[in-house]
Short mmCIF file of N, CA and C in Angstrom, two decimals:
data_model
loop_
_atom_site.label_atom_id
_atom_site.label_comp_id
_atom_site.label_asym_id
_atom_site.label_seq_id
_atom_site.Cartn_x
_atom_site.Cartn_y
_atom_site.Cartn_z
N ALA A 1 40.82 -21.89 40.69
CA ALA A 1 39.71 -20.89 40.39
C ALA A 1 39.06 -20.53 39.30
N LEU A 2 39.89 -20.80 38.07
CA LEU A 2 39.37 -20.29 36.60
C LEU A 2 38.32 -21.66 36.22
N LEU A 3 38.58 -22.70 36.75
CA LEU A 3 37.84 -24.12 36.28
C LEU A 3 36.54 -23.80 37.08
N ILE A 4 36.23 -23.21 38.41
CA ILE A 4 35.18 -23.11 39.06
C ILE A 4 34.25 -21.80 38.10
N SER A 5 35.16 -20.90 37.83
CA SER A 5 34.55 -19.59 37.24
C SER A 5 33.94 -20.30 35.68
N PHE A 6 34.46 -21.10 35.05
CA PHE A 6 33.88 -21.72 33.89
C PHE A 6 32.77 -22.32 34.08
N SER A 7 32.61 -23.27 35.21
CA SER A 7 31.34 -24.10 35.19
C SER A 7 30.40 -23.18 35.62
N MET A 8 30.38 -22.17 36.44
CA MET A 8 29.20 -21.30 36.65
C MET A 8 28.65 -20.61 35.54
N ASN A 9 29.80 -20.30 34.66
CA ASN A 9 29.20 -19.45 33.60
C ASN A 9 28.66 -20.56 32.64
N ALA A 10 29.01 -21.61 32.52
CA ALA A 10 28.27 -22.60 31.58
C ALA A 10 26.69 -22.92 32.30
N GLN A 11 26.51 -22.59 33.29
CA GLN A 11 25.30 -22.81 34.18
C GLN A 11 24.39 -21.95 33.79
N GLN A 12 24.84 -20.75 33.31
CA GLN A 12 23.88 -19.76 33.35
C GLN A 12 23.12 -19.78 31.98
N LYS A 13 21.91 -19.20 32.27
CA LYS A 13 20.93 -19.22 31.01
C LYS A 13 21.04 -18.10 30.01
N SER A 14 21.01 -18.42 28.79
CA SER A 14 21.18 -17.63 27.91
C SER A 14 20.08 -16.37 27.98
N GLU A 15 20.36 -15.56 27.00
CA GLU A 15 19.27 -14.15 26.88
C GLU A 15 18.11 -15.08 26.29
N THR A 16 18.16 -15.80 25.30
CA THR A 16 17.20 -16.27 24.37
C THR A 16 16.35 -17.41 25.37
N GLN A 17 17.12 -18.51 26.36
CA GLN A 17 16.45 -19.11 26.99
C GLN A 17 15.64 -18.31 28.22
N LYS A 18 16.00 -17.30 28.56
CA LYS A 18 15.20 -16.44 29.62
C LYS A 18 14.16 -15.85 28.97
N PHE A 19 13.96 -15.26 27.71
CA PHE A 19 12.91 -14.75 26.81
C PHE A 19 11.96 -16.04 26.64
N TRP A 20 12.14 -17.07 26.50
CA TRP A 20 11.29 -18.31 26.21
C TRP A 20 10.65 -18.52 27.37
N GLU A 21 11.57 -18.61 28.46
CA GLU A 21 10.75 -19.12 29.91
C GLU A 21 9.81 -17.79 30.35
N THR A 22 10.02 -16.80 29.92
CA THR A 22 9.03 -15.86 30.53
C THR A 22 7.88 -15.89 29.60
N LEU A 23 7.74 -16.41 28.23
CA LEU A 23 6.84 -16.63 27.36
C LEU A 23 6.00 -17.67 28.32
N GLN A 24 6.88 -18.64 28.55
CA GLN A 24 6.08 -19.97 28.95
C GLN A 24 5.40 -19.97 29.95
N LYS A 25 5.68 -18.72 31.08
CA LYS A 25 4.90 -18.49 32.09
C LYS A 25 3.60 -18.07 31.80
N HIS A 26 3.17 -17.67 30.70
CA HIS A 26 1.90 -17.14 30.37
C HIS A 26 1.05 -18.10 29.73
N CYS A 27 1.75 -19.36 29.45
CA CYS A 27 0.82 -20.39 28.70
C CYS A 27 -0.49 -20.56 29.35
N GLY A 28 -1.53 -20.78 28.53
CA GLY A 28 -2.94 -20.95 28.66
C GLY A 28 -3.58 -19.83 29.22
N LYS A 29 -2.95 -18.68 28.93
CA LYS A 29 -3.72 -17.39 29.62
C LYS A 29 -3.92 -16.56 28.05
N SER A 30 -4.76 -15.53 28.09
CA SER A 30 -5.25 -14.70 27.00
C SER A 30 -5.24 -13.21 27.92
N PHE A 31 -4.58 -12.22 26.75
CA PHE A 31 -4.68 -10.93 27.19
C PHE A 31 -5.12 -9.95 26.25
N GLU A 32 -5.89 -8.83 26.48
CA GLU A 32 -6.51 -7.84 25.51
C GLU A 32 -5.18 -7.16 25.06
N GLY A 33 -5.12 -6.78 23.83
CA GLY A 33 -4.35 -5.56 23.42
C GLY A 33 -4.63 -4.31 22.86
N GLU A 34 -3.54 -3.43 22.54
CA GLU A 34 -4.17 -2.12 21.55
C GLU A 34 -3.06 -1.90 20.79
N ILE A 35 -3.52 -1.28 19.78
CA ILE A 35 -2.63 -0.61 18.83
C ILE A 35 -1.84 0.45 19.47
N ILE A 36 -0.62 0.05 19.12
CA ILE A 36 0.19 1.43 19.65
C ILE A 36 0.65 2.24 18.65
N GLU A 37 0.89 1.66 17.30
CA GLU A 37 1.31 2.32 16.18
C GLU A 37 0.85 1.46 14.95
N ALA A 38 0.33 2.08 13.94
CA ALA A 38 -0.10 1.50 12.80
C ALA A 38 -0.80 2.83 11.90
N PRO A 39 -0.68 2.08 10.16
CA PRO A 39 -1.47 3.37 9.47
C PRO A 39 -2.80 3.51 10.07
N ALA A 40 -3.05 4.86 9.72
CA ALA A 40 -4.51 5.51 10.37
C ALA A 40 -5.45 4.56 9.59
N ASN A 41 -5.56 3.91 8.61
CA ASN A 41 -6.66 3.29 7.92
C ASN A 41 -6.51 1.59 8.18
N ASP A 42 -5.69 1.15 9.20
CA ASP A 42 -5.22 -0.13 9.42
C ASP A 42 -6.54 -0.98 10.01
N GLN A 43 -6.79 -2.02 9.24
CA GLN A 43 -7.96 -2.80 9.40
C GLN A 43 -8.03 -3.43 11.11
N PHE A 44 -6.80 -3.11 11.93
CA PHE A 44 -6.95 -3.94 13.38
C PHE A 44 -7.72 -2.81 14.21
N ARG A 45 -7.54 -1.35 14.06
CA ARG A 45 -7.91 -0.47 14.41
C ARG A 45 -9.44 -0.67 15.02
N ARG A 46 -9.74 -0.36 16.22
CA ARG A 46 -11.09 -0.26 16.38
C ARG A 46 -11.96 -1.42 16.61
N LYS A 47 -11.06 -2.83 16.57
CA LYS A 47 -11.57 -4.06 16.92
C LYS A 47 -10.85 -4.46 18.40
N LYS A 48 -11.41 -5.58 18.70
CA LYS A 48 -10.98 -6.36 19.93
C LYS A 48 -9.86 -7.21 19.50
N LEU A 49 -8.76 -7.11 20.22
CA LEU A 49 -7.51 -8.03 19.76
C LEU A 49 -7.30 -8.58 20.93
N VAL A 50 -6.91 -9.89 20.94
CA VAL A 50 -6.60 -10.74 21.98
C VAL A 50 -5.68 -11.76 21.45
N MET A 51 -4.80 -11.92 22.54
CA MET A 51 -3.81 -12.84 22.31
C MET A 51 -4.12 -14.10 23.15
N HIS A 52 -3.95 -15.31 22.65
CA HIS A 52 -3.63 -16.55 23.75
C HIS A 52 -2.73 -17.20 23.58
N VAL A 53 -1.89 -17.50 24.76
CA VAL A 53 -0.71 -18.20 24.71
C VAL A 53 -1.34 -19.66 24.71
N LYS A 54 -1.66 -20.11 23.82
CA LYS A 54 -2.64 -21.61 23.69
C LYS A 54 -1.80 -22.52 24.17
N SER A 55 -0.68 -22.79 23.27
CA SER A 55 0.04 -24.17 23.08
C SER A 55 1.66 -23.94 23.70
N CYS A 56 2.19 -24.33 24.61
CA CYS A 56 3.51 -24.46 24.93
C CYS A 56 3.91 -25.71 25.20
N GLY A 57 5.10 -26.12 24.07
CA GLY A 57 5.92 -27.26 24.02
C GLY A 57 7.15 -26.75 24.61
N LYS A 58 8.15 -27.76 24.60
CA LYS A 58 9.52 -27.50 25.21
C LYS A 58 10.26 -26.70 24.31
N ASN A 59 9.92 -26.73 22.74
CA ASN A 59 10.72 -25.94 21.90
C ASN A 59 9.55 -25.27 20.79
N LYS A 60 8.24 -25.17 21.17
CA LYS A 60 7.59 -24.74 20.18
C LYS A 60 6.32 -23.93 21.04
N ILE A 61 5.96 -22.60 20.75
CA ILE A 61 4.91 -21.65 21.39
C ILE A 61 4.12 -21.28 20.55
N ARG A 62 2.52 -21.88 20.35
CA ARG A 62 1.50 -21.24 19.72
C ARG A 62 0.64 -20.28 20.29
N ILE A 63 0.74 -19.02 19.61
CA ILE A 63 0.04 -17.82 20.14
C ILE A 63 -0.88 -17.29 19.12
N PRO A 64 -2.34 -17.86 19.16
CA PRO A 64 -3.30 -17.29 18.31
C PRO A 64 -3.64 -15.83 18.88
N PHE A 65 -3.56 -15.28 17.80
CA PHE A 65 -4.10 -13.63 17.60
C PHE A 65 -5.31 -13.08 16.91
N PHE A 66 -6.16 -12.86 17.79
CA PHE A 66 -7.65 -12.41 17.35
C PHE A 66 -7.91 -11.27 17.06
N VAL A 67 -8.28 -10.84 16.01
CA VAL A 67 -8.85 -9.49 15.37
C VAL A 67 -10.17 -9.42 15.39
N GLY A 68 -10.89 -9.10 16.26
CA GLY A 68 -12.41 -8.82 16.30
C GLY A 68 -12.81 -10.43 16.32
N ASP A 69 -13.43 -10.57 15.02
CA ASP A 69 -14.07 -12.18 14.81
C ASP A 69 -13.24 -12.78 13.94
N ASP A 70 -12.04 -12.02 13.49
CA ASP A 70 -11.27 -13.05 12.93
C ASP A 70 -10.34 -13.58 13.52
N LYS A 71 -10.41 -15.13 13.21
CA LYS A 71 -9.51 -16.01 14.07
C LYS A 71 -8.48 -16.53 13.19
N SER A 72 -7.81 -15.99 12.14
CA SER A 72 -6.95 -16.61 11.03
C SER A 72 -5.50 -16.94 11.41
N ARG A 73 -5.46 -15.90 12.37
CA ARG A 73 -3.76 -15.81 12.63
C ARG A 73 -3.27 -16.48 13.78
N THR A 74 -2.14 -17.27 13.76
CA THR A 74 -1.49 -17.86 14.92
C THR A 74 0.07 -17.40 14.80
N TRP A 75 0.71 -16.76 16.03
CA TRP A 75 2.14 -16.81 15.89
C TRP A 75 2.76 -17.99 16.19
N VAL A 76 3.82 -18.55 15.59
CA VAL A 76 4.32 -19.78 16.00
C VAL A 76 5.73 -19.50 16.19
N LEU A 77 6.24 -19.55 17.35
CA LEU A 77 7.66 -19.55 18.18
C LEU A 77 8.41 -20.82 18.12
N THR A 78 9.44 -20.91 17.51
CA THR A 78 10.11 -22.32 17.53
C THR A 78 11.27 -21.86 18.08
N TYR A 79 11.82 -22.95 19.35
CA TYR A 79 13.22 -22.43 19.65
C TYR A 79 14.22 -23.78 19.50
N LYS A 80 15.32 -23.33 18.84
CA LYS A 80 16.16 -24.55 18.19
C LYS A 80 17.39 -23.71 18.08
N ASN A 81 18.46 -24.57 18.89
CA ASN A 81 19.81 -24.32 18.49
C ASN A 81 20.21 -22.94 19.05
N GLY A 82 19.77 -22.53 19.91
CA GLY A 82 19.88 -21.05 20.74
C GLY A 82 18.97 -19.98 19.87
N LYS A 83 18.21 -20.24 19.03
CA LYS A 83 17.67 -19.06 18.41
C LYS A 83 16.26 -19.70 18.28
N ILE A 84 15.40 -18.37 18.14
CA ILE A 84 13.90 -18.43 17.98
C ILE A 84 13.74 -18.31 16.36
N THR A 85 12.65 -18.83 15.94
CA THR A 85 12.04 -18.48 14.85
C THR A 85 10.53 -18.27 14.82
N LEU A 86 10.14 -16.80 14.30
CA LEU A 86 8.71 -16.70 14.36
C LEU A 86 8.07 -17.02 13.12
N LYS A 87 7.00 -17.46 12.99
CA LYS A 87 6.14 -17.75 11.61
C LYS A 87 4.86 -17.46 12.01
N HIS A 88 4.07 -16.75 10.96
CA HIS A 88 2.81 -16.48 10.71
C HIS A 88 2.00 -17.57 10.05
N ASP A 89 1.09 -18.31 10.95
CA ASP A 89 0.28 -19.11 10.20
C ASP A 89 -0.95 -18.74 10.11
N HIS A 90 -1.57 -18.54 8.96
CA HIS A 90 -2.68 -18.11 8.35
C HIS A 90 -3.52 -18.94 7.92
N ARG A 91 -4.65 -18.90 8.55
CA ARG A 91 -5.93 -19.91 8.13
C ARG A 91 -7.30 -19.34 7.49
N LYS A 92 -7.96 -20.18 6.64
CA LYS A 92 -9.04 -19.83 6.18
C LYS A 92 -10.11 -19.95 7.07
N GLU A 93 -11.41 -19.70 7.18
CA GLU A 93 -12.18 -20.29 7.92
C GLU A 93 -12.45 -21.57 8.04
N ASN A 94 -12.40 -22.09 7.17
CA ASN A 94 -12.61 -23.67 6.71
C ASN A 94 -11.35 -24.47 7.35
N GLY A 95 -10.39 -23.75 7.83
CA GLY A 95 -9.28 -24.18 8.55
C GLY A 95 -8.00 -24.62 7.61
N LYS A 96 -8.26 -24.38 6.28
CA LYS A 96 -7.11 -24.82 5.58
C LYS A 96 -6.02 -23.43 5.37
N PRO A 97 -5.00 -23.78 4.99
CA PRO A 97 -4.03 -22.91 5.05
C PRO A 97 -4.15 -21.62 4.13
N ASP A 98 -3.94 -20.44 4.34
CA ASP A 98 -4.11 -19.29 3.72
C ASP A 98 -2.91 -19.26 2.35
N LYS A 99 -3.11 -18.75 1.31
CA LYS A 99 -2.06 -18.65 0.33
C LYS A 99 -0.79 -17.93 0.63
N VAL A 100 -0.92 -17.00 1.70
CA VAL A 100 0.11 -16.46 2.34
C VAL A 100 0.00 -16.68 3.82
N THR A 101 1.06 -17.76 4.08
CA THR A 101 1.09 -18.33 5.42
C THR A 101 2.51 -18.95 5.45
N GLN A 102 2.98 -18.79 6.88
CA GLN A 102 4.39 -19.22 7.06
C GLN A 102 5.47 -18.76 7.04
N TYR A 103 5.06 -17.22 6.38
CA TYR A 103 6.34 -16.25 6.51
C TYR A 103 6.88 -15.78 7.91
N GLY A 104 7.98 -15.37 8.09
CA GLY A 104 8.58 -14.64 9.14
C GLY A 104 10.30 -14.87 9.17
N GLY A 105 10.75 -14.92 10.18
CA GLY A 105 12.03 -15.37 10.15
C GLY A 105 12.60 -15.72 11.41
N THR A 106 14.11 -15.81 11.53
CA THR A 106 14.79 -16.51 12.60
C THR A 106 15.69 -15.19 13.15
N SER A 107 15.74 -15.34 14.83
CA SER A 107 16.63 -14.41 15.35
C SER A 107 18.06 -14.57 14.95
N THR A 108 18.75 -13.77 14.60
CA THR A 108 20.01 -13.81 13.82
C THR A 108 21.23 -13.73 15.22
N ASN A 109 20.74 -13.62 16.30
CA ASN A 109 21.88 -13.77 17.49
C ASN A 109 20.71 -14.00 18.81
N GLY A 110 21.44 -13.84 19.92
CA GLY A 110 20.46 -14.47 21.03
C GLY A 110 19.72 -13.25 21.50
N GLY A 111 19.85 -12.11 20.87
CA GLY A 111 18.75 -11.11 21.59
C GLY A 111 18.98 -10.95 22.90
N LEU A 112 18.22 -10.34 23.54
CA LEU A 112 18.00 -9.70 24.98
C LEU A 112 16.85 -10.60 25.68
N HIS A 113 16.85 -10.70 26.92
CA HIS A 113 15.88 -11.65 27.77
C HIS A 113 14.62 -11.01 27.59
N ASN A 114 14.35 -9.95 27.16
CA ASN A 114 13.22 -9.21 26.96
C ASN A 114 12.56 -8.83 25.55
N ILE A 115 13.79 -9.08 24.50
CA ILE A 115 13.27 -8.57 23.13
C ILE A 115 14.29 -9.56 22.14
N GLN A 116 13.32 -9.86 21.20
CA GLN A 116 14.13 -10.96 19.99
C GLN A 116 13.51 -10.20 18.89
N PHE A 117 14.60 -10.24 18.05
CA PHE A 117 14.36 -9.80 16.30
C PHE A 117 14.34 -10.74 15.32
N PHE A 118 13.29 -10.64 14.49
CA PHE A 118 13.05 -11.72 13.41
C PHE A 118 13.26 -10.87 12.19
N PRO A 119 14.32 -11.11 11.43
CA PRO A 119 14.43 -10.33 9.90
C PRO A 119 13.59 -11.27 9.18
N ALA A 120 13.30 -10.87 8.05
CA ALA A 120 12.52 -11.66 7.16
C ALA A 120 13.36 -12.78 6.49
N ASP A 121 12.99 -14.24 6.28
CA ASP A 121 13.91 -15.11 5.90
C ASP A 121 13.49 -15.19 4.19
N GLU A 122 14.32 -16.19 3.58
CA GLU A 122 14.33 -16.30 2.33
C GLU A 122 13.03 -16.78 1.65
N PHE A 123 12.18 -17.69 2.70
CA PHE A 123 10.77 -18.05 2.25
C PHE A 123 10.03 -17.02 2.09
N THR A 124 10.00 -16.17 3.17
CA THR A 124 9.15 -14.84 3.31
C THR A 124 9.38 -13.90 1.95
N SER A 125 10.70 -13.60 1.50
CA SER A 125 11.15 -13.05 0.39
C SER A 125 10.68 -13.46 -0.93
N GLU A 126 10.63 -14.79 -1.06
CA GLU A 126 9.91 -15.44 -2.24
C GLU A 126 8.40 -15.61 -2.46
N LEU A 127 7.84 -15.70 -1.02
CA LEU A 127 6.44 -15.39 -0.83
C LEU A 127 5.60 -14.20 -1.17
N ILE A 128 6.39 -13.12 -0.54
CA ILE A 128 5.83 -11.93 -0.32
C ILE A 128 7.08 -11.26 -0.59
N PRO A 129 7.46 -10.76 -1.96
CA PRO A 129 8.67 -10.02 -2.24
C PRO A 129 8.98 -8.58 -1.40
N TYR A 130 7.74 -7.89 -1.53
CA TYR A 130 7.67 -6.62 -0.74
C TYR A 130 8.08 -6.92 0.51
N ALA A 131 7.81 -7.91 0.89
CA ALA A 131 7.93 -8.14 3.02
C ALA A 131 9.63 -8.35 2.85
N SER A 132 10.43 -8.66 1.75
CA SER A 132 11.88 -9.21 2.30
C SER A 132 12.43 -8.12 3.21
N MET A 133 12.10 -6.96 3.29
CA MET A 133 12.69 -6.27 4.00
C MET A 133 12.11 -5.85 5.63
N ASN A 134 11.03 -6.90 5.76
CA ASN A 134 10.36 -6.87 7.34
C ASN A 134 11.36 -7.25 8.29
N VAL A 135 11.36 -6.57 9.52
CA VAL A 135 11.72 -7.02 10.37
C VAL A 135 10.62 -7.13 11.60
N TRP A 136 10.39 -8.33 12.24
CA TRP A 136 9.40 -8.21 13.49
C TRP A 136 10.25 -8.29 14.61
N TRP A 137 9.63 -7.54 15.69
CA TRP A 137 10.32 -8.26 17.01
C TRP A 137 9.24 -8.33 18.12
N ILE A 138 9.56 -8.83 18.97
CA ILE A 138 8.64 -9.33 20.25
C ILE A 138 9.42 -8.80 21.63
N THR A 139 8.73 -8.01 22.32
CA THR A 139 9.19 -7.78 23.56
C THR A 139 8.35 -8.49 24.41
N VAL A 140 8.72 -8.85 25.67
CA VAL A 140 8.04 -9.42 26.80
C VAL A 140 8.72 -9.22 28.31
N ASP A 141 7.98 -8.91 29.17
CA ASP A 141 8.58 -8.56 30.46
C ASP A 141 7.00 -9.00 31.41
N GLU A 142 7.34 -8.39 32.52
CA GLU A 142 5.92 -8.93 33.53
C GLU A 142 4.75 -8.10 33.19
N LYS A 143 5.07 -6.70 32.44
CA LYS A 143 3.88 -6.03 32.46
C LYS A 143 3.24 -6.14 30.98
N ALA A 144 3.97 -6.29 29.80
CA ALA A 144 3.59 -6.33 28.67
C ALA A 144 4.23 -7.31 27.59
N PHE A 145 3.36 -7.68 26.51
CA PHE A 145 4.04 -8.59 25.57
C PHE A 145 3.60 -7.43 24.20
N THR A 146 4.78 -7.37 23.58
CA THR A 146 4.42 -6.40 22.30
C THR A 146 4.87 -7.04 21.01
N TYR A 147 3.92 -7.20 20.05
CA TYR A 147 4.46 -7.64 18.73
C TYR A 147 4.55 -6.36 17.83
N ASN A 148 5.56 -6.30 16.88
CA ASN A 148 5.87 -5.45 16.12
C ASN A 148 6.58 -5.74 14.82
N LEU A 149 6.29 -4.44 13.93
CA LEU A 149 6.89 -5.28 12.44
C LEU A 149 7.34 -3.74 11.99
N ARG A 150 8.31 -3.68 11.38
CA ARG A 150 8.87 -2.58 10.60
C ARG A 150 9.21 -2.82 9.15
N ARG A 151 8.77 -2.12 8.15
CA ARG A 151 9.45 -2.47 7.04
C ARG A 151 10.09 -1.61 6.58
N ILE A 152 11.60 -2.13 6.60
CA ILE A 152 12.64 -1.10 6.66
C ILE A 152 12.68 -0.22 4.95
N GLY A 153 12.79 0.99 5.06
CA GLY A 153 12.75 1.59 3.72
C GLY A 153 11.64 2.32 3.58
N THR A 154 10.62 2.01 4.37
CA THR A 154 9.29 2.62 4.12
C THR A 154 8.61 2.83 5.22
N ASP A 155 7.38 3.75 5.38
CA ASP A 155 6.77 4.14 6.72
C ASP A 155 6.00 2.90 7.41
N ARG A 156 5.90 1.62 6.72
CA ARG A 156 5.09 0.82 7.41
C ARG A 156 5.64 0.30 8.83
N VAL A 157 4.95 0.70 9.81
CA VAL A 157 5.24 0.19 11.12
C VAL A 157 3.71 -0.20 11.61
N PHE A 158 3.84 -1.56 12.08
CA PHE A 158 2.72 -2.06 12.96
C PHE A 158 3.37 -2.52 14.57
N SER A 159 2.71 -1.95 15.58
CA SER A 159 3.03 -2.50 16.91
C SER A 159 1.66 -2.48 17.92
N VAL A 160 1.52 -3.61 18.24
CA VAL A 160 0.41 -4.13 19.32
C VAL A 160 0.83 -4.45 20.58
N SER A 161 0.47 -4.01 21.80
CA SER A 161 0.81 -4.08 22.98
C SER A 161 -0.09 -4.84 23.85
N PHE A 162 0.05 -6.05 24.53
CA PHE A 162 -0.71 -6.52 25.34
C PHE A 162 -0.46 -6.44 26.92
N ASP A 163 -1.60 -6.07 28.00
CA ASP A 163 -1.44 -6.10 29.09
C ASP A 163 -1.30 -7.43 29.76
N LEU A 164 -0.01 -7.76 30.36
CA LEU A 164 0.12 -9.13 30.73
C LEU A 164 -0.28 -8.94 32.38
N SER A 165 -0.64 -7.92 32.78
CA SER A 165 -1.05 -8.09 34.15
C SER A 165 -2.46 -8.21 34.46
N GLU A 166 -3.31 -8.49 33.15
CA GLU A 166 -4.72 -8.71 33.72
C GLU A 166 -5.22 -9.76 32.46
N THR A 167 -5.70 -11.00 32.69
CA THR A 167 -6.11 -11.79 31.88
C THR A 167 -7.35 -11.66 31.44
N VAL A 168 -7.64 -12.00 30.41
CA VAL A 168 -9.24 -11.89 29.69
C VAL A 168 -9.63 -13.58 29.21
N GLU A 169 -10.89 -13.64 29.38
CA GLU A 169 -11.35 -15.06 29.20
C GLU A 169 -10.98 -15.75 27.98
N ASN A 170 -10.50 -17.05 27.94
CA ASN A 170 -9.86 -17.55 26.47
C ASN A 170 -10.96 -17.51 25.83
N PRO A 171 -10.42 -17.15 24.21
CA PRO A 171 -11.40 -17.25 23.24
C PRO A 171 -11.61 -18.68 22.64
N GLU A 172 -12.33 -18.85 21.91
CA GLU A 172 -12.63 -20.49 20.98
C GLU A 172 -11.05 -20.70 20.34
N SER A 173 -11.03 -21.58 19.94
CA SER A 173 -9.85 -22.14 19.24
C SER A 173 -9.83 -21.38 17.43
N PRO A 174 -8.58 -21.01 17.44
CA PRO A 174 -8.66 -20.33 16.05
C PRO A 174 -8.81 -21.32 14.86
N TRP A 175 -9.27 -20.69 13.67
CA TRP A 175 -9.46 -21.29 12.61
C TRP A 175 -8.49 -22.46 12.17
N GLY A 176 -8.92 -23.75 12.11
CA GLY A 176 -7.99 -24.89 11.66
C GLY A 176 -7.30 -25.68 12.67
N TRP A 177 -7.63 -24.83 13.82
CA TRP A 177 -6.79 -25.45 15.04
C TRP A 177 -7.40 -26.88 15.46
N LYS A 178 -6.32 -27.51 15.85
CA LYS A 178 -6.40 -29.43 16.06
C LYS A 178 -6.22 -29.31 17.58
N ASP A 179 -7.05 -29.31 18.65
CA ASP A 179 -6.98 -29.24 20.09
C ASP A 179 -6.32 -30.81 20.51
#
C-alpha cells in the first residue's frame, strides 16, 4: 500500500504547475485592468490598461502590458526546475531594448496554485539599486489576474487587477515584438 500511495503522490501536480497551467488557459486573450493601489500621482492612473497573454510556450509565457498608447512593457515568465522567473522586458518605440530592462526575480519556493512571489534578483539589484528590495507577485484564478509590486521598507506599492471573465480586443503588437 505504501508503494501505491507514493506513486499517486508522484503524479500530483505541483502548485507551480497548477499556476502555470491556469496562466496558459488565457493564451491569446486580452483583458482590461484597473489600478487597485498606486501612488496618487502614478502615471498609469486614468489610462486604459490592457494585458495580452500573447505567447505561450511550454516554458515561457509573454504578456505585453499596455498603458494607454505606451506599448513598451512585456512581462516574461519562464518556468524552469519547478520555479518561475518574472522578467520585465522594456522596449523603446523603435523596438530596441530600454536601458532599464530584464529586471525581476525568481520564485524562491513553489508558491501556491494561485499566487507566486518574485523577490528582486542580483541582476535587478545591480541595474536598479533602489529596486533591490522589490518583491513582485502575481495572483491568478478564474476571475482575476493581478500584478503587484511592493518595495520593502518604503511606502511604494503598485497593484493592477485584470478581469479575466471578459476579454477585450487584442491590441497591436508591443514595441520590438517579432511575430
